[in-house]
CSV table of C-alpha atoms in Angstrom, one decimal:
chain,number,residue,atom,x,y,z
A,509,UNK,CA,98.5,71.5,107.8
A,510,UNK,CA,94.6,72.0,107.6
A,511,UNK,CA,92.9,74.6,105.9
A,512,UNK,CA,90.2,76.8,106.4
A,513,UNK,CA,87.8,79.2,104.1
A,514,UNK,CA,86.3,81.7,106.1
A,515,UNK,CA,83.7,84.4,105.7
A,516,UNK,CA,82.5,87.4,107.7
A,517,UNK,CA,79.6,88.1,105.4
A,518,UNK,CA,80.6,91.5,105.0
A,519,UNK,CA,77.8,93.3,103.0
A,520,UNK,CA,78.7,96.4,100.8
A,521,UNK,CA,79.5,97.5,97.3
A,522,UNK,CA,81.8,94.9,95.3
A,523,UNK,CA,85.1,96.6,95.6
A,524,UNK,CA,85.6,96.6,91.4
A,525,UNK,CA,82.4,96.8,89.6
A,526,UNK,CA,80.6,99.0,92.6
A,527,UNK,CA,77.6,96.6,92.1
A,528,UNK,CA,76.0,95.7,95.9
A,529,UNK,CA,74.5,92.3,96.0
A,530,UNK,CA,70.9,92.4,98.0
A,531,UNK,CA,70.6,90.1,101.4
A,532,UNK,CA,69.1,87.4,100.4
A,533,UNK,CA,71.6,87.0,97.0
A,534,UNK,CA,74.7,87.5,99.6
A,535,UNK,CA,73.5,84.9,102.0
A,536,UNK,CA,73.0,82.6,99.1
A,537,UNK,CA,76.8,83.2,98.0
A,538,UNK,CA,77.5,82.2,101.1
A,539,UNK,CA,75.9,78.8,101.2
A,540,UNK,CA,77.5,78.5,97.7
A,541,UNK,CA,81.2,79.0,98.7
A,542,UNK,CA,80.5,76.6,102.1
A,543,UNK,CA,79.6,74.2,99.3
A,544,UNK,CA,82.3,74.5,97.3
A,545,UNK,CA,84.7,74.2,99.9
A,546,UNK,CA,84.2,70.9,100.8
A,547,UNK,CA,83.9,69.9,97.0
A,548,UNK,CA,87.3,71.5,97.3
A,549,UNK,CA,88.6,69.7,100.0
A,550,UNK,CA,88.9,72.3,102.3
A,551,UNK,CA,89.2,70.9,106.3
A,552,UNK,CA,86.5,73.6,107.3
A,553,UNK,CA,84.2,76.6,106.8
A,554,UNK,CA,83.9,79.3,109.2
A,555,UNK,CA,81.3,82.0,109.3
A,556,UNK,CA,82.2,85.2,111.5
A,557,UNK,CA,80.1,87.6,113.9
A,558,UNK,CA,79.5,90.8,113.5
A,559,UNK,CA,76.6,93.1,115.1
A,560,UNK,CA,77.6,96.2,112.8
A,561,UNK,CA,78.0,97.7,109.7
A,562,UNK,CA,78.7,96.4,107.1
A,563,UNK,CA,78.6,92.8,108.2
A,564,UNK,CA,75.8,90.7,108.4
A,565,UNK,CA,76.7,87.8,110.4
A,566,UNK,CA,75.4,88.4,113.5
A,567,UNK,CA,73.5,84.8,113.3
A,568,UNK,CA,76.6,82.4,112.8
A,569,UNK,CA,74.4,79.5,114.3
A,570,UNK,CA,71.9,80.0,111.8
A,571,UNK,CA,74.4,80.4,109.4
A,572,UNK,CA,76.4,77.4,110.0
A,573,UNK,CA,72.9,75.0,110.7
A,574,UNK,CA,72.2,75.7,106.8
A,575,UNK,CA,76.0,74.5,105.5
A,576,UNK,CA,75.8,72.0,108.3
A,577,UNK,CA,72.6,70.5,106.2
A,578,UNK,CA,74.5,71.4,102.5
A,579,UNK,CA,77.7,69.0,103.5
A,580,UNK,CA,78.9,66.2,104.8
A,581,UNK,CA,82.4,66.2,105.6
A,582,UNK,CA,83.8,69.7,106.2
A,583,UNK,CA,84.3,71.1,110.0
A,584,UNK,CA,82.2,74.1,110.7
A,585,UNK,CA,83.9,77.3,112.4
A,586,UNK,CA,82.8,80.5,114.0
A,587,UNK,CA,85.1,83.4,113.7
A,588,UNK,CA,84.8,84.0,116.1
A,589,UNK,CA,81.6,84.0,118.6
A,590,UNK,CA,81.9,87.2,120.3
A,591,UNK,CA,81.5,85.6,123.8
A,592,UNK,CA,81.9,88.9,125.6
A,593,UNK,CA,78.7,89.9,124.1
A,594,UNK,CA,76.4,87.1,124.5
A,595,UNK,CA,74.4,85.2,127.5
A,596,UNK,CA,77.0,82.3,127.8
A,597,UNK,CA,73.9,79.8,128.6
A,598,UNK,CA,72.1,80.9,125.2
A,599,UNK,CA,75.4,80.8,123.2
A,600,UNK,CA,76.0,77.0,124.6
A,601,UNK,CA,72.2,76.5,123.9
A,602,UNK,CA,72.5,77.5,120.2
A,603,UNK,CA,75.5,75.5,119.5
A,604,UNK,CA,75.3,72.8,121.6
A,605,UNK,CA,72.2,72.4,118.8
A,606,UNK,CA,74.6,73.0,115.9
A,607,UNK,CA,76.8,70.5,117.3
A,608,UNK,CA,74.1,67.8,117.0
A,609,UNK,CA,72.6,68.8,113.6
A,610,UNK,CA,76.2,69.1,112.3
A,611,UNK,CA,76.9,65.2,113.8
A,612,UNK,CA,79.7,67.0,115.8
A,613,UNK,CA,81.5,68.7,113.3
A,614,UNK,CA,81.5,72.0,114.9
A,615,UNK,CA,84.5,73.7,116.4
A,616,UNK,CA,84.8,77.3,117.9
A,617,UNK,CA,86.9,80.3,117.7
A,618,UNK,CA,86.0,82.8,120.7
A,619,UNK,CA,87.1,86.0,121.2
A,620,UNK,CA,85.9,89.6,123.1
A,621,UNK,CA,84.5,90.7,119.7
A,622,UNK,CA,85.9,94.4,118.5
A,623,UNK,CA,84.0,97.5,116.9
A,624,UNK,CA,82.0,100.6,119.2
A,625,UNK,CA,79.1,99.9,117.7
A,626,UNK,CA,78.4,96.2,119.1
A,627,UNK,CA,79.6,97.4,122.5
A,628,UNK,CA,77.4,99.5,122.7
A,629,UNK,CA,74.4,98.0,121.2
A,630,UNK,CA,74.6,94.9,124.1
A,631,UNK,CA,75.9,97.3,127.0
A,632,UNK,CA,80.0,96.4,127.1
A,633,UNK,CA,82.2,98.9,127.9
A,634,UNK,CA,86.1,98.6,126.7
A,635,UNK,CA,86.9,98.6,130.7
A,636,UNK,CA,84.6,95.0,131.2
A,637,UNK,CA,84.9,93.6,127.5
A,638,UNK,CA,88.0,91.2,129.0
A,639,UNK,CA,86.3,90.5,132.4
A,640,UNK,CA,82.8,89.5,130.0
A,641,UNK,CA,84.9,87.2,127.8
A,642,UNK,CA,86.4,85.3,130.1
A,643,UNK,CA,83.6,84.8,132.8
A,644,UNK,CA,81.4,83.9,130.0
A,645,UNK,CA,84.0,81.4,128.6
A,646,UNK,CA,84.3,79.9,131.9
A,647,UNK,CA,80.9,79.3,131.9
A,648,UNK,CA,80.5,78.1,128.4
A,649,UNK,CA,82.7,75.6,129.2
A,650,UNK,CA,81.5,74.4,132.6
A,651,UNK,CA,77.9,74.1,130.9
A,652,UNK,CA,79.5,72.0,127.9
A,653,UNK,CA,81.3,69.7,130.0
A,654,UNK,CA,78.5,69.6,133.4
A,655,UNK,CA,75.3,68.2,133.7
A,656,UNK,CA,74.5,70.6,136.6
A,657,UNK,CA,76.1,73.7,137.1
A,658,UNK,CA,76.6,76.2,139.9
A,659,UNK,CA,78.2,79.8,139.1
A,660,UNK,CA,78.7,82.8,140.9
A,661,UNK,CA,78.7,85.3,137.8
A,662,UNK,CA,79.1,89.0,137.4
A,663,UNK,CA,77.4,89.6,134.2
A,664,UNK,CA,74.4,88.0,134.3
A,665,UNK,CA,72.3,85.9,137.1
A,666,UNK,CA,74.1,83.3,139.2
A,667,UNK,CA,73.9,79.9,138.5
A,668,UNK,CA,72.2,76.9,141.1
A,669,UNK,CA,72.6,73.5,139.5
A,670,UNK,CA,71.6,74.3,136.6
A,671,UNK,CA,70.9,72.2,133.9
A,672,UNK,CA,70.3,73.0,130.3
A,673,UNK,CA,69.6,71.5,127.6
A,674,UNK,CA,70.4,69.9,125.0
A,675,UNK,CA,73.1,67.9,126.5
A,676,UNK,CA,76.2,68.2,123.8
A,677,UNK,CA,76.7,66.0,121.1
A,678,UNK,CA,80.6,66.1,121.1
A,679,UNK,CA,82.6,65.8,124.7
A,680,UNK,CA,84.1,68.1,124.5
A,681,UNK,CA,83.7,70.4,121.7
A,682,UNK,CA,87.2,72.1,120.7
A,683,UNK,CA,87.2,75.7,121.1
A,684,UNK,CA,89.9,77.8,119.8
A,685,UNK,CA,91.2,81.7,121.2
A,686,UNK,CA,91.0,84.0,118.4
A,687,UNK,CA,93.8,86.7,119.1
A,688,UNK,CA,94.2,90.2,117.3
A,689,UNK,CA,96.4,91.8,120.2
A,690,UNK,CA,96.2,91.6,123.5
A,691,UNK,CA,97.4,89.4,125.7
A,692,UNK,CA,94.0,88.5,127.5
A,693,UNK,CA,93.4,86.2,124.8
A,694,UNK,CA,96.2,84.7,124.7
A,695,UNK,CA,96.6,84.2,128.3
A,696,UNK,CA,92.7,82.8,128.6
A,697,UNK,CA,93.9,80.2,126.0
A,698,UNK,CA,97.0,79.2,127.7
A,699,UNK,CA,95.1,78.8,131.1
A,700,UNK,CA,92.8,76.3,130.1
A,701,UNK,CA,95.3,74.5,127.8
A,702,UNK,CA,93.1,75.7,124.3
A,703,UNK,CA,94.2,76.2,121.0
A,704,UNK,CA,95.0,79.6,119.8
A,705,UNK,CA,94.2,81.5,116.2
A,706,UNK,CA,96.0,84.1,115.3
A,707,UNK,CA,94.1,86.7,113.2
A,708,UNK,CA,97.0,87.9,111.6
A,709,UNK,CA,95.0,89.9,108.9
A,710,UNK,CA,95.8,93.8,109.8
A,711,UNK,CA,99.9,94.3,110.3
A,712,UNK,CA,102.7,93.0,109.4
A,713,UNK,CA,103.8,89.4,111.0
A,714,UNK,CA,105.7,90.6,114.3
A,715,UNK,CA,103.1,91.9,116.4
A,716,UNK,CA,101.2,88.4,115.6
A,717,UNK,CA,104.9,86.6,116.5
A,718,UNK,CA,105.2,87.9,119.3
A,719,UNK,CA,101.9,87.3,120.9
A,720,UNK,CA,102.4,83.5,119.7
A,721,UNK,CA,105.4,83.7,121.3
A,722,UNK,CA,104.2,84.9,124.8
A,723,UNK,CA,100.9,82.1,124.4
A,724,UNK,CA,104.0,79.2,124.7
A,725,UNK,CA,105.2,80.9,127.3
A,726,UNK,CA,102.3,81.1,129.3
A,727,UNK,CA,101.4,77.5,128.1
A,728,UNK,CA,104.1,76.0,129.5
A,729,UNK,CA,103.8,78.5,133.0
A,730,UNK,CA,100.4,77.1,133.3
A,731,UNK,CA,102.0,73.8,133.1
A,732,UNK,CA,100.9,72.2,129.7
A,733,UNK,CA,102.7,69.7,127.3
A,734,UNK,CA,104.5,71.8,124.9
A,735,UNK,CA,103.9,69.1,122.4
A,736,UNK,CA,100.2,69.8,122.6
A,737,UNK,CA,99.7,73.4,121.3
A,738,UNK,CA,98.0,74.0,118.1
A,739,UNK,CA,98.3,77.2,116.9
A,740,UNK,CA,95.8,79.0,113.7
A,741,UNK,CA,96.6,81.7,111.7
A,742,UNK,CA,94.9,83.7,109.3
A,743,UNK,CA,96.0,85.8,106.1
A,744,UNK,CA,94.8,89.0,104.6
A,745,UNK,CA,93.4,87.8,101.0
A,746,UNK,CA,94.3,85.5,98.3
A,747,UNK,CA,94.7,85.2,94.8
A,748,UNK,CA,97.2,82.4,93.0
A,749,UNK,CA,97.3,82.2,89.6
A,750,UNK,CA,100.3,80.9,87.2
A,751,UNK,CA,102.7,83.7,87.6
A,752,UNK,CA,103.2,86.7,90.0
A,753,UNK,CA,102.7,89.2,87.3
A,754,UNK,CA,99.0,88.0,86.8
A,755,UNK,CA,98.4,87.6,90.2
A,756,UNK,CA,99.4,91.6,91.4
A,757,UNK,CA,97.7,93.1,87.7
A,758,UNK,CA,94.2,90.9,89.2
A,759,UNK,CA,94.6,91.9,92.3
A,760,UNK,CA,95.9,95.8,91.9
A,761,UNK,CA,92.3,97.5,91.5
A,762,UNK,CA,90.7,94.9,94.6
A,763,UNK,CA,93.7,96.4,97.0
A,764,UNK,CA,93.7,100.2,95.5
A,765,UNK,CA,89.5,99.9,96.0
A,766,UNK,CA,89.9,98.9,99.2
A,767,UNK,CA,93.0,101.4,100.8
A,768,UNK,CA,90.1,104.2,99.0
A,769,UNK,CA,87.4,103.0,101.6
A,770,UNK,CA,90.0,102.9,104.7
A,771,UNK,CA,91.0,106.5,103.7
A,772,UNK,CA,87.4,107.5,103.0
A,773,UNK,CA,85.9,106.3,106.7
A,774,UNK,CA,89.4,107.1,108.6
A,775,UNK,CA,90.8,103.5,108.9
A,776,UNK,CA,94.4,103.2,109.6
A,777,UNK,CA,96.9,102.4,106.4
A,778,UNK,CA,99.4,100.0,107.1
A,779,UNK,CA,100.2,99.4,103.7
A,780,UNK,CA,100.3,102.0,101.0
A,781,UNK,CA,100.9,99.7,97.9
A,782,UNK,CA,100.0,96.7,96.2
A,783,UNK,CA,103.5,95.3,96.2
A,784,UNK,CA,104.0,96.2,99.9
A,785,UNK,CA,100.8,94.5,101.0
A,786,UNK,CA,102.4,90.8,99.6
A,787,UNK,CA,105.8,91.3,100.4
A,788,UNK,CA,105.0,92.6,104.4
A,789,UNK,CA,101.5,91.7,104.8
A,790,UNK,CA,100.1,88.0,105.4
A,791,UNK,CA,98.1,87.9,102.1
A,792,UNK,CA,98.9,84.5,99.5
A,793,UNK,CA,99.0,86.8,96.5
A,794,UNK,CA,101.1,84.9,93.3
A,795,UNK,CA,102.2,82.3,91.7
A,796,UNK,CA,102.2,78.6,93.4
A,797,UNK,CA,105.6,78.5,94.9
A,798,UNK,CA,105.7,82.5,95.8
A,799,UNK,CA,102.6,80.9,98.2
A,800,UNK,CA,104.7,78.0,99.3
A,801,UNK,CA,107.3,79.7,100.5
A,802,UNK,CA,105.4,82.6,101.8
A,803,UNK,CA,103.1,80.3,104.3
A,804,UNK,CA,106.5,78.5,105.0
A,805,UNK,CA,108.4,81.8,106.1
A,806,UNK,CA,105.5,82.3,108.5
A,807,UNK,CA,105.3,78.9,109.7
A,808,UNK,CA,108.6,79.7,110.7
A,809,UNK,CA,107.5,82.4,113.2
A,810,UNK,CA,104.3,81.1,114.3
A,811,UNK,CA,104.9,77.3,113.9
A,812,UNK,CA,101.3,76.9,113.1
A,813,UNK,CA,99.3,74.2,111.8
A,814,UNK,CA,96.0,75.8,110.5
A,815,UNK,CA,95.5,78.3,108.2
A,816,UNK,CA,92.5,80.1,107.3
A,817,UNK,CA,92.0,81.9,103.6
A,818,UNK,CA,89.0,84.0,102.5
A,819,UNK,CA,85.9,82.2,101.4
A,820,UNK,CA,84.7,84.9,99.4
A,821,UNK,CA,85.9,86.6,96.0
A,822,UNK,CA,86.2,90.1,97.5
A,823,UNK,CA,86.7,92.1,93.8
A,824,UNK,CA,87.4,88.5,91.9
A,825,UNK,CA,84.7,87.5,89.2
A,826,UNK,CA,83.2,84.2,90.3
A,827,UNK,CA,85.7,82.5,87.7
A,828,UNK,CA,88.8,84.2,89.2
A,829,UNK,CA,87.6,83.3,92.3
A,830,UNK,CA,87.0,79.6,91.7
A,831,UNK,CA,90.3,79.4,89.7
A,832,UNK,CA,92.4,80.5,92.4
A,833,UNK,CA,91.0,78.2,95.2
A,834,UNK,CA,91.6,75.6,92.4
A,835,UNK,CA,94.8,76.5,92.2
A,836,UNK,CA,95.2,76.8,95.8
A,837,UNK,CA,94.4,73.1,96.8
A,838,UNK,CA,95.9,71.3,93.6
A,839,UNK,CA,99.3,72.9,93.8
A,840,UNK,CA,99.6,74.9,97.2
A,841,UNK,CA,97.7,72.7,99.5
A,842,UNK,CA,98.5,69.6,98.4
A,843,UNK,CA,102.4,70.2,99.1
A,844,UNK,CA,101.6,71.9,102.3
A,845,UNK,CA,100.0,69.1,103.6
A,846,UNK,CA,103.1,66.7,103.1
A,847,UNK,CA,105.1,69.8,104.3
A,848,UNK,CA,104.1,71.2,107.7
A,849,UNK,CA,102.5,69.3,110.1
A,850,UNK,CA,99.1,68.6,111.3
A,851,UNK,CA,97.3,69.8,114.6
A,852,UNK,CA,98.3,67.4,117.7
A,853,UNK,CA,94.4,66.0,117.9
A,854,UNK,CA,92.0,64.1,115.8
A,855,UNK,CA,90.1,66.5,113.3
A,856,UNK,CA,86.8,64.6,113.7
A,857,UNK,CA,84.6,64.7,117.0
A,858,UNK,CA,86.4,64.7,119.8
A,859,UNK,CA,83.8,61.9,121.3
A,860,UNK,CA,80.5,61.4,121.1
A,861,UNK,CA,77.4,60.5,123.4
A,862,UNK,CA,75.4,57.6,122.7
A,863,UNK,CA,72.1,59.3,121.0
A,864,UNK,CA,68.9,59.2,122.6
């Protein structure tokens, strides 16, 4: 199994202390964690986009160009590039650039993108947001793969043998299907034979099941090796520390801080307690083996090989934080590795031009 730190660089009051860190201080924290993932060993480092409050990752390329200069080893993520929303010959321009700054170490998540405020600051209505992200997928990928390329789109001017530039570094670059839950997503992926991540962050683990279930469905309906999927999945926080009883008295005033802002701005609860969020929710909260064995009950439903934590502390002081990724990769990590299986590719570039 690989593993992931991810971060949406969402910006607002620390959910604890109430102190807000300024722009410049939380971009900074964000370089710092990239960093400290690979010192880690974590497989990869994935920076989100979002064009609303209170995120402010609605650069990822620029973003990821920075960690790509920090490190050395570590793949680089988005999480995901809200293709519905972009110009699918910009959004292959910006990280067909990444991909050669990074030495091809870049992979993609993809997805429509969610939240009315981003629809409507770039014109998508829920009735085209599918429609968008797939014709600008099919796109991306023709321009990734083509040197010239001719495209009769809906969304923004047709395309005559069109070449753009710079030619890729990686051929081709991997891009992964995030999926919250539809079935759009998941089908998209299953069509073109992709990869699928799982966000599994918001509910409890059957809705997330059962889509995984109906992408190896359609996988194999589109006519795909079922010894080829690789399937992501995400989780809704983390904290390990020595027992479980440190772990929930940590972690208690982070969830209660945050189930007061959902209630405050009208979110949806799904879970009203502490407790209830580890035992039915997707977040590694506990000891080293409670982790284990949670990861493993999941793998069970979702027979996935990635798994994406949070990069940031999100109420932990920066020791806490540290500590439990520590923890994380010496004693949860390390047996998970030996444990559950790898992805069915090579992590490293898929293949690379000759440079010139």
């Amino acid at each position: 199994m690989k593993f992931l730190a991810i971060t949406l660089i969402t910006h607002r009051p620390d959910p604890v202390t109430g102190i807000q860190k300024s722009t410049h201080d939380r971009f900074r924290e964000v370089l710092d964690h990239a960093v400290l993932a690979e010192e880690l060993g974590f497989d990869g480092f994935g920076v989100g986009e979002r064009h609303e409050r209170p995120f402010i990752s609605s650069s990822p390329t620029v973003v990821l160009s920075h960690i790509a200069a920090l490190t050395r080893r570590i793949r680089l993520f988005t999480a995901v590039t809200t293709l519905s929303l972009l110009d699918p010959v910009r959004a292959y321009e910006d990280y067909a650039t990444l991909d050669h700054l990074s030495d091809g170490r870049l992979d993609l998540i993809i997805g429509k993108g969610n939240g009315s405020a981003q629809r409507e600051l770039f014109h998508v209505t829920p009735e085209d947001q599918w429609d968008r992200n797939a014709e600008s997928y099919e796109v991306f990928r023709k321009l990734w793969r083509q040197d010239k390329v001719t495209a009769a789109t809906r969304f923004r001017p047709p395309l005559t043998d069109a070449e753009v530039w710079p030619r890729p570094y990686q051929q081709p670059v991997r891009v992964w299907h995030g999926s919250a839950t539809s079935k759009e997503s998941v089908d998209l992926a299953a069509r073109y034979g992709d990869p699928l991540f799982s966000a599994n962050v918001t509910n409890p683990i059957e809705p997330y099941a059962e889509l995984i279930r109906h992408y190896r469905e359609r996988w194999e309906h589109y006519g795909h090796d079922p010894a080829d999927i690789a399937v992501g999945a995400g989780t809704a926080g983390l904290f390990v520390a020595r027992t479980s009883q440190e772990a929930l008295e940590v972690y208690r005033p982070i969830f209660e801080s945050t189930l007061a802002f959902q209630r405050q701005f009208g979110l949806p609860v799904v879970f009203e307690t502490v407790e209830d969020f580890v035992e039915r929710g997707s977040a590694l909260i506990g000891s080293p083996r409670q982790v284990i064995e949670k990861v493993h009950r999941y793998h069970e439903q979702f027979g996935h090989s990635v798994l994406h934590l949070h990069a940031d502390g999100a109420g932990l002081t920066g020791t806490q934080h540290r500590s439990s990724l520590e923890l994380f990769q010496s004693e949860v990590a390390s047996v998970l590795r030996h444990e559950l299986p790898d992805p069915p590719f090579a992590w490293e570039p898929v293949r690379a031009r000759p440079r010139g």
